[in-house]
mmCIF file with all atom_site columns, C-alpha atoms in Angstrom:
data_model
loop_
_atom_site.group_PDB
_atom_site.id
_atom_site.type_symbol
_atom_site.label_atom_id
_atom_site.label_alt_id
_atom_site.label_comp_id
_atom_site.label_asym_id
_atom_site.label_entity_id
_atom_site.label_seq_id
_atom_site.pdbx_PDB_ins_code
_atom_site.Cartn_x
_atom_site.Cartn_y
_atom_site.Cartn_z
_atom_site.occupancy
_atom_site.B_iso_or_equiv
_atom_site.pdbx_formal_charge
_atom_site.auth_seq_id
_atom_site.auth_comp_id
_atom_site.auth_asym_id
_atom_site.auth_atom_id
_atom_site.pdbx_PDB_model_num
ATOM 1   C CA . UNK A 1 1   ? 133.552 229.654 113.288 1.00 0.00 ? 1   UNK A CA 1
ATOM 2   C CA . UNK A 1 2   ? 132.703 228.476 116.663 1.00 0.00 ? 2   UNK A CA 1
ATOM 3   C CA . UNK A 1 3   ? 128.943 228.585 115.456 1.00 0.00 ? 3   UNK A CA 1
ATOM 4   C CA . UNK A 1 4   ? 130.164 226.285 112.088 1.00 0.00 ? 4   UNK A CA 1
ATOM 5   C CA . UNK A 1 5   ? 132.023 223.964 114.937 1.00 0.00 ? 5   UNK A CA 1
ATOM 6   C CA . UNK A 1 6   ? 129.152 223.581 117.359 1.00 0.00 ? 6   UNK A CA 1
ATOM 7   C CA . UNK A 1 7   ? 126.564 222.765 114.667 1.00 0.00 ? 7   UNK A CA 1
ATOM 8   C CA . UNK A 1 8   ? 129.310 220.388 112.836 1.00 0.00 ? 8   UNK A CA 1
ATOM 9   C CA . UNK A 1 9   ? 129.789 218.669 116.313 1.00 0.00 ? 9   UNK A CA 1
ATOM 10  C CA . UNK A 1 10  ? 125.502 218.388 116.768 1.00 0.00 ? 10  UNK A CA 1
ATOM 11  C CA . UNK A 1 11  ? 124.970 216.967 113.695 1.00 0.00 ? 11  UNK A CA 1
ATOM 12  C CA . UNK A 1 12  ? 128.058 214.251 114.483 1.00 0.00 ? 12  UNK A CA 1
ATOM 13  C CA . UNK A 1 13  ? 126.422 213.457 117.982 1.00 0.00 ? 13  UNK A CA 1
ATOM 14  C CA . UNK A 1 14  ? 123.076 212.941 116.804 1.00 0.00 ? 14  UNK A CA 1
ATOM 15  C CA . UNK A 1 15  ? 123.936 210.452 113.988 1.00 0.00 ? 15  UNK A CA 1
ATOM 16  C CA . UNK A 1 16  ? 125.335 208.543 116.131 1.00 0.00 ? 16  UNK A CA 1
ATOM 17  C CA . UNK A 1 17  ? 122.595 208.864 118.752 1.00 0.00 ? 17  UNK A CA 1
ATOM 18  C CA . UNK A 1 18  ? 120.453 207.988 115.528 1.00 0.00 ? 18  UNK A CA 1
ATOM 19  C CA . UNK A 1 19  ? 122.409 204.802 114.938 1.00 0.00 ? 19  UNK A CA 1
ATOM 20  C CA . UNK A 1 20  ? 122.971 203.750 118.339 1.00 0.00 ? 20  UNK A CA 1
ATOM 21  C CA . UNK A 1 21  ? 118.392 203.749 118.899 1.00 0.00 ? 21  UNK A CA 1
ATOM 22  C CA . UNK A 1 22  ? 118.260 202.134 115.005 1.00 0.00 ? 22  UNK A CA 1
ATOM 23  C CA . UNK A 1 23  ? 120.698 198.839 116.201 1.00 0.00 ? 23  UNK A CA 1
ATOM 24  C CA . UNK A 1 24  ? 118.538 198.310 119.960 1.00 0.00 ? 24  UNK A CA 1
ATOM 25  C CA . UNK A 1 25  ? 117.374 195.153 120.084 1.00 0.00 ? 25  UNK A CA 1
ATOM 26  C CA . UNK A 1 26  ? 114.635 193.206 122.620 1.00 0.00 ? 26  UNK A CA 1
ATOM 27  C CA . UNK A 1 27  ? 115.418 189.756 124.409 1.00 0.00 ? 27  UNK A CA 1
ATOM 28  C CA . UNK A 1 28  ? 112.771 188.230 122.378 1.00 0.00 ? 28  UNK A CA 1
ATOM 29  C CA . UNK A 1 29  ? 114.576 189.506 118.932 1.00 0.00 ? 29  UNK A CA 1
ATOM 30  C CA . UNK A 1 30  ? 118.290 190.202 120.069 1.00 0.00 ? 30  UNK A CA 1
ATOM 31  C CA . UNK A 1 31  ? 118.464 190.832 115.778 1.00 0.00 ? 31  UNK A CA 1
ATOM 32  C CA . UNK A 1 32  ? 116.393 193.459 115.606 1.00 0.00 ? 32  UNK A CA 1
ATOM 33  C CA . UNK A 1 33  ? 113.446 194.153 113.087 1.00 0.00 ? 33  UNK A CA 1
ATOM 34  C CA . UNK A 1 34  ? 113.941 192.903 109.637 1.00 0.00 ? 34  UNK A CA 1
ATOM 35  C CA . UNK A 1 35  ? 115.591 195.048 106.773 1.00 0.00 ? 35  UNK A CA 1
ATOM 36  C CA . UNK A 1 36  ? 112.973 195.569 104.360 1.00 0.00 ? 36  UNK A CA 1
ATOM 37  C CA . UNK A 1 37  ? 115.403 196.243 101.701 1.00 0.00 ? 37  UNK A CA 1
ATOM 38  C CA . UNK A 1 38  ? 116.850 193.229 101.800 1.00 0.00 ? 38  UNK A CA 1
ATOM 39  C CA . UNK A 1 39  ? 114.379 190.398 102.559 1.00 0.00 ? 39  UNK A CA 1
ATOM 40  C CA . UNK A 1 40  ? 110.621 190.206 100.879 1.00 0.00 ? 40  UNK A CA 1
ATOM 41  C CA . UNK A 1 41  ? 107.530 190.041 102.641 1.00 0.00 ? 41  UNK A CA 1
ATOM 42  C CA . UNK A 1 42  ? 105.141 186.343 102.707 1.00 0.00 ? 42  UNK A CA 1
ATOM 43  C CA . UNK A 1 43  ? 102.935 186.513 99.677  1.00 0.00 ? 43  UNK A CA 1
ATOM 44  C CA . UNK A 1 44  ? 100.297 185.019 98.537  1.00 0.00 ? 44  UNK A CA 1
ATOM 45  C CA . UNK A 1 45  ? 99.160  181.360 99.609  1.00 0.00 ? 45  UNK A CA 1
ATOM 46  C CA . UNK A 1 46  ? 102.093 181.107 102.036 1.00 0.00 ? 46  UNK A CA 1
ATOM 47  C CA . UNK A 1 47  ? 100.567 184.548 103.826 1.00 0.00 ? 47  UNK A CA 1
ATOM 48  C CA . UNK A 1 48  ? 96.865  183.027 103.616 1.00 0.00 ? 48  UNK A CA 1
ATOM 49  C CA . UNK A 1 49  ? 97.945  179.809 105.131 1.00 0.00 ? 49  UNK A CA 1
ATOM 50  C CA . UNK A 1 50  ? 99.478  181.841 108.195 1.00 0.00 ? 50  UNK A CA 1
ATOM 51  C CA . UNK A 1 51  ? 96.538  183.202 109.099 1.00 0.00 ? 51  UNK A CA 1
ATOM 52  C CA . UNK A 1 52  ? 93.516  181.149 107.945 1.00 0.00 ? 52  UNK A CA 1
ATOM 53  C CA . UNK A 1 53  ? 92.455  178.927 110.918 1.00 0.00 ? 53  UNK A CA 1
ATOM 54  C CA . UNK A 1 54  ? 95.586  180.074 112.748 1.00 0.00 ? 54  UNK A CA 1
ATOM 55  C CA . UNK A 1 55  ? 95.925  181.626 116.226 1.00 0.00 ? 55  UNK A CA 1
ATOM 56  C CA . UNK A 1 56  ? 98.603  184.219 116.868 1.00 0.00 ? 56  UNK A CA 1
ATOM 57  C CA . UNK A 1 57  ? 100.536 185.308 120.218 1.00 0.00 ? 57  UNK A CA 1
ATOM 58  C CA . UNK A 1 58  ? 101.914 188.443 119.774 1.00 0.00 ? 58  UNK A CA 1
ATOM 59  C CA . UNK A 1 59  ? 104.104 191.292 121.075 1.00 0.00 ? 59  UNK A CA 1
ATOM 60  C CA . UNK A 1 60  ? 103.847 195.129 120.782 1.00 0.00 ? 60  UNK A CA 1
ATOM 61  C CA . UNK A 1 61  ? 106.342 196.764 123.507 1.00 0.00 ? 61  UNK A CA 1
ATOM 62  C CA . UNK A 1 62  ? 109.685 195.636 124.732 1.00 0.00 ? 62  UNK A CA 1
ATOM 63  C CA . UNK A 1 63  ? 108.526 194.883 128.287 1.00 0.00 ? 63  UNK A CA 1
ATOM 64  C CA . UNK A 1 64  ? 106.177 192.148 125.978 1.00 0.00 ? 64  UNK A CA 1
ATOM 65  C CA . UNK A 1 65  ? 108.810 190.415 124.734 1.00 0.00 ? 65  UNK A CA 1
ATOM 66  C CA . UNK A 1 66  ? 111.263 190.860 127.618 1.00 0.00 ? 66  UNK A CA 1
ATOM 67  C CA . UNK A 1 67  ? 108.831 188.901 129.794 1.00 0.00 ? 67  UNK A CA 1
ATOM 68  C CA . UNK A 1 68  ? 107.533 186.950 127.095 1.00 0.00 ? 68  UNK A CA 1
ATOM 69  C CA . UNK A 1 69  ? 103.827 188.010 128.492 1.00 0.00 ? 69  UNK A CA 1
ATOM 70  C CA . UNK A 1 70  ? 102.381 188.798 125.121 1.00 0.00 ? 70  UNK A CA 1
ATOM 71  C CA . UNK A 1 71  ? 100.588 191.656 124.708 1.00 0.00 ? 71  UNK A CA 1
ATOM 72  C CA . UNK A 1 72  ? 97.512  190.063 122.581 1.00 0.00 ? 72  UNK A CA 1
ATOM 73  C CA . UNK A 1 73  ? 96.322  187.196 121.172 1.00 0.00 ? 73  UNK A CA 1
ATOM 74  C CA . UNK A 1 74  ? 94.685  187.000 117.535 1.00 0.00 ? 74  UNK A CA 1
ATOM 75  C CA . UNK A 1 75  ? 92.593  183.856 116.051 1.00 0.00 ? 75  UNK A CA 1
ATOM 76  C CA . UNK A 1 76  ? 91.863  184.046 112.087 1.00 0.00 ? 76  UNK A CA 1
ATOM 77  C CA . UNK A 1 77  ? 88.943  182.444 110.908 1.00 0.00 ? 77  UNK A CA 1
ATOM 78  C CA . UNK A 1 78  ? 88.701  180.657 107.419 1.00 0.00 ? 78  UNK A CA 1
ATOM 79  C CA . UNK A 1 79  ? 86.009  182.536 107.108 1.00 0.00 ? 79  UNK A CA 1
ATOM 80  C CA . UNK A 1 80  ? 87.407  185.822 107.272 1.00 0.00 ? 80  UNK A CA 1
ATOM 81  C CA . UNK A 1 81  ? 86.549  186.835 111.240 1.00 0.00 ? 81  UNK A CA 1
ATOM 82  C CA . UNK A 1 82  ? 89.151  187.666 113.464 1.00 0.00 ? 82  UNK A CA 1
ATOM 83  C CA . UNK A 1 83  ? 89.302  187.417 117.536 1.00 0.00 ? 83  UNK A CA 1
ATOM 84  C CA . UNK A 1 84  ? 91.853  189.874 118.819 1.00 0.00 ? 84  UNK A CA 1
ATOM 85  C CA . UNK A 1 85  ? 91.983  189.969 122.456 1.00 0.00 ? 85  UNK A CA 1
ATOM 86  C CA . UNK A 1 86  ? 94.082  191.819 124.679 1.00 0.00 ? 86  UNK A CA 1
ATOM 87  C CA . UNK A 1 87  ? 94.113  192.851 128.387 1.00 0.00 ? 87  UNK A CA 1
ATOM 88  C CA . UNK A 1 88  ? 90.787  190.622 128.411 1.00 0.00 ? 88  UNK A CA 1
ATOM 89  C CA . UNK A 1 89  ? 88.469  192.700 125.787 1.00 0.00 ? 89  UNK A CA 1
ATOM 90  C CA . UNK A 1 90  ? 87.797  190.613 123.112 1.00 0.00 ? 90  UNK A CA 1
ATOM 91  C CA . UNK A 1 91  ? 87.163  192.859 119.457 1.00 0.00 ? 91  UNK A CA 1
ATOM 92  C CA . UNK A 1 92  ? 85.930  190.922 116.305 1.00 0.00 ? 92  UNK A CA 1
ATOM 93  C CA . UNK A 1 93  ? 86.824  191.990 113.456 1.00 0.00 ? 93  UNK A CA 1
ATOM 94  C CA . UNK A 1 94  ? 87.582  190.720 109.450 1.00 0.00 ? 94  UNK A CA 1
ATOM 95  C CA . UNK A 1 95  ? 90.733  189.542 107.868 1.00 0.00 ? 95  UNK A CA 1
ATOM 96  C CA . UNK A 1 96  ? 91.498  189.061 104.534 1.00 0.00 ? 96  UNK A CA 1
ATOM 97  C CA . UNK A 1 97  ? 94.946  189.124 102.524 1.00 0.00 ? 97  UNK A CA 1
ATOM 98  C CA . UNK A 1 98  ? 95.554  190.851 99.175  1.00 0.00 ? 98  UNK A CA 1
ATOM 99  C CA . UNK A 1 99  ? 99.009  189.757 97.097  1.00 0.00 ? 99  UNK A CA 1
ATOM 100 C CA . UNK A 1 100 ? 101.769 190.525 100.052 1.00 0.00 ? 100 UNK A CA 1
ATOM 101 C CA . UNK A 1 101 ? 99.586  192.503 103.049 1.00 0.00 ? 101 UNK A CA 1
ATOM 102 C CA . UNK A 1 102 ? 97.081  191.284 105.495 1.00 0.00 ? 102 UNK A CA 1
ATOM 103 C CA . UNK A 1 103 ? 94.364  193.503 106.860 1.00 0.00 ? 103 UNK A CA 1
ATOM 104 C CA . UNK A 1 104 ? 92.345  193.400 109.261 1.00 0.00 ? 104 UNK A CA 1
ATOM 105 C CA . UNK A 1 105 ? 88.881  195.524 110.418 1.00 0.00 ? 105 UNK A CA 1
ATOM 106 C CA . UNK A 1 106 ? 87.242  196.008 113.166 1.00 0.00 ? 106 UNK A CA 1
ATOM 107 C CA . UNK A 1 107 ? 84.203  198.356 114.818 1.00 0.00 ? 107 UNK A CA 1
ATOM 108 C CA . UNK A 1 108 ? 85.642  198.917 118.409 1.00 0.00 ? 108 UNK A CA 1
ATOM 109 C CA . UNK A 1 109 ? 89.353  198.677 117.508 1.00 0.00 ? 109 UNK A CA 1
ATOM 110 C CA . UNK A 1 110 ? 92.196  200.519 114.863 1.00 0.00 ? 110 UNK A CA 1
ATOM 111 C CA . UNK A 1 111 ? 92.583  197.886 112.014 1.00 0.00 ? 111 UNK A CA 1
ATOM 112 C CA . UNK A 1 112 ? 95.517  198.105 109.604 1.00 0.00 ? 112 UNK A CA 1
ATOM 113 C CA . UNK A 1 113 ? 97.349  196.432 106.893 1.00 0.00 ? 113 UNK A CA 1
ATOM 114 C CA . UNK A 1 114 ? 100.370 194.840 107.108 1.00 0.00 ? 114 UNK A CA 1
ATOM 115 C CA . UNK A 1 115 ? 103.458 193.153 105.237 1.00 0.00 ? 115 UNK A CA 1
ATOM 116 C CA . UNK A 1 116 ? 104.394 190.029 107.171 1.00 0.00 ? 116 UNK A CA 1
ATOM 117 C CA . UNK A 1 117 ? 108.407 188.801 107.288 1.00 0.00 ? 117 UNK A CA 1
ATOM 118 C CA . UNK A 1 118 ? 109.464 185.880 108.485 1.00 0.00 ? 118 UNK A CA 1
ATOM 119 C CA . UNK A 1 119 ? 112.379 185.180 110.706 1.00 0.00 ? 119 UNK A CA 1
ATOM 120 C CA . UNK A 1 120 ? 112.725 182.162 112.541 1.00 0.00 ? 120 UNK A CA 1
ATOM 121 C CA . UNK A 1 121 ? 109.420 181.041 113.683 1.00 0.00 ? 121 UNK A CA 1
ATOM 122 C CA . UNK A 1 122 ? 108.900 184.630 114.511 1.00 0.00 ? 122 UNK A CA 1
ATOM 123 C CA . UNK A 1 123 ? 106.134 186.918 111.797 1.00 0.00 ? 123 UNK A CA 1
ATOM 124 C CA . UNK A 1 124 ? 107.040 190.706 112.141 1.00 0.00 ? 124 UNK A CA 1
ATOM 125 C CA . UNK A 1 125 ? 104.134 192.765 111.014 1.00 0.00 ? 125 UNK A CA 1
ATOM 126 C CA . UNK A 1 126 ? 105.332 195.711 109.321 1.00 0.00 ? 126 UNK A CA 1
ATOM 127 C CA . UNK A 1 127 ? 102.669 198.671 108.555 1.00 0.00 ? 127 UNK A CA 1
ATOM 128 C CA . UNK A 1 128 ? 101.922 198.441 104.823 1.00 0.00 ? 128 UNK A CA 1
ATOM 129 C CA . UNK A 1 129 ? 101.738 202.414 105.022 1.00 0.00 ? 129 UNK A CA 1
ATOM 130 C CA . UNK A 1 130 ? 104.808 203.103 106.552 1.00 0.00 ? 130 UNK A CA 1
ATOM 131 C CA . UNK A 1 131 ? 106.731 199.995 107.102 1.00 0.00 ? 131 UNK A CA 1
ATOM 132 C CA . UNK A 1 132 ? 107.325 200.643 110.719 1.00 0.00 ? 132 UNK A CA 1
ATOM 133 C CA . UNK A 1 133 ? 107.149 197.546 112.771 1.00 0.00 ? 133 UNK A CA 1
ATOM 134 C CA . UNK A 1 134 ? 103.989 197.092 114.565 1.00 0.00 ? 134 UNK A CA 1
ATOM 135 C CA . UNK A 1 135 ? 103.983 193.713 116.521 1.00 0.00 ? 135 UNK A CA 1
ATOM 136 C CA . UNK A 1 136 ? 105.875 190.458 116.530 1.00 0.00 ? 136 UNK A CA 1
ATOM 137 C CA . UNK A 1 137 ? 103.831 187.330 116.707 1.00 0.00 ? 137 UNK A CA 1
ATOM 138 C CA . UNK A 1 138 ? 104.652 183.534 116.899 1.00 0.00 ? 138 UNK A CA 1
ATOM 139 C CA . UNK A 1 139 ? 101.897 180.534 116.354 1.00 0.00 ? 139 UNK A CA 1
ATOM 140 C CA . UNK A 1 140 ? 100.096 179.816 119.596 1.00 0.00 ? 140 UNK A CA 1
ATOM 141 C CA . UNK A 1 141 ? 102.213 177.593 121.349 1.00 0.00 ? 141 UNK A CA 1
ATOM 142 C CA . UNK A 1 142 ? 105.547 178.260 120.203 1.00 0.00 ? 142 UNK A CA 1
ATOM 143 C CA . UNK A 1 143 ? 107.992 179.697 121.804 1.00 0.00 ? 143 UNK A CA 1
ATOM 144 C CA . UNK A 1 144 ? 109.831 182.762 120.066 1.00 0.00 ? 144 UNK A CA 1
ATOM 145 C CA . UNK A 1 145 ? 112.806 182.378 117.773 1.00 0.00 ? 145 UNK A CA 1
ATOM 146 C CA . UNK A 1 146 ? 113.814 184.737 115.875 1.00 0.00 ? 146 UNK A CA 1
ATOM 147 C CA . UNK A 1 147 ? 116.751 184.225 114.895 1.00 0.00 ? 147 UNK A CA 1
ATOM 148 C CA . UNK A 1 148 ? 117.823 184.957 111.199 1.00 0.00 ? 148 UNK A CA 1
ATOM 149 C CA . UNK A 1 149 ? 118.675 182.023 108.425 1.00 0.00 ? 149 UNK A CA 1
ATOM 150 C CA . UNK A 1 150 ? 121.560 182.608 106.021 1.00 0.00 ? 150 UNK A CA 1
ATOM 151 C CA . UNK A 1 151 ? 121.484 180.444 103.003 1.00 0.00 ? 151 UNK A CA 1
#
């Protein structure tokens, strides 16, 4: 019985521990990431035209967003080359979008796919594989806000 109560008691403690790392949020997002489930990703032309000609400042640790120092910085070409640079290494890569994902390629740097969602003027790149959030970006020269809209 004690054995039943102890596990019982676990279990309790670390859904709650669960729920408790789920709700942190970041000073940049003080909403959290978005809820898949309940809000679509950009598609189509409105995901091209976020990208194509477009630079992006983006954010992929809390002490990013905390200081607002972002972490990279990523400039889509309308012809399909990318410029990431980050910590001063510039990679160049290819872009391209495909119905509701972006992807991007490169030789001296892990690519991915991504579904974008928009909140605020904030673009939250979600892995297309696992739809864990990678990196939050704004347009160069904007300042984050990401808070959500409620129609």
């Amino acid at each position: 019985m004690r054995l039943l109560n102890f596990l019982l008691i676990t279990l309790c403690a670390a859904g709650s521990y669960v729920s408790v790392a789920h709700a942190q949020t970041t000073e940049i997002d003080p909403y959290g990431p978005p809820d898949t489930t309940q809000q679509l990703p950009l598609d189509g032309e409105a995901l091209t035209a976020l990208f194509m000609d477009r630079t992006h400042r983006g954010y992929y640790e809390v002490g990013d967003w905390e200081d607002l120092d972002p972490a990279f910085t990523e400039e889509m070409k309308a012809d399909g080359t990318a410029i990431h640079e980050r910590d001063g290494v510039v990679s160049v890569g290819q872009w391209r979008t495909r119905q509701n994902v972006v992807c991007f390629t490169y030789e001296d740097l892990n690519g991915g796919c991504f579904s974008i969602y928009q909140r605020g003027n904030c673009y939250y790149a979600m892995s297309a594989f696992t739809s864990e959030l990678v990196a939050i970006s704004v347009l160069d020269g904007d300042i984050p806000d990401c808070e959500p809209s409620f129609a």
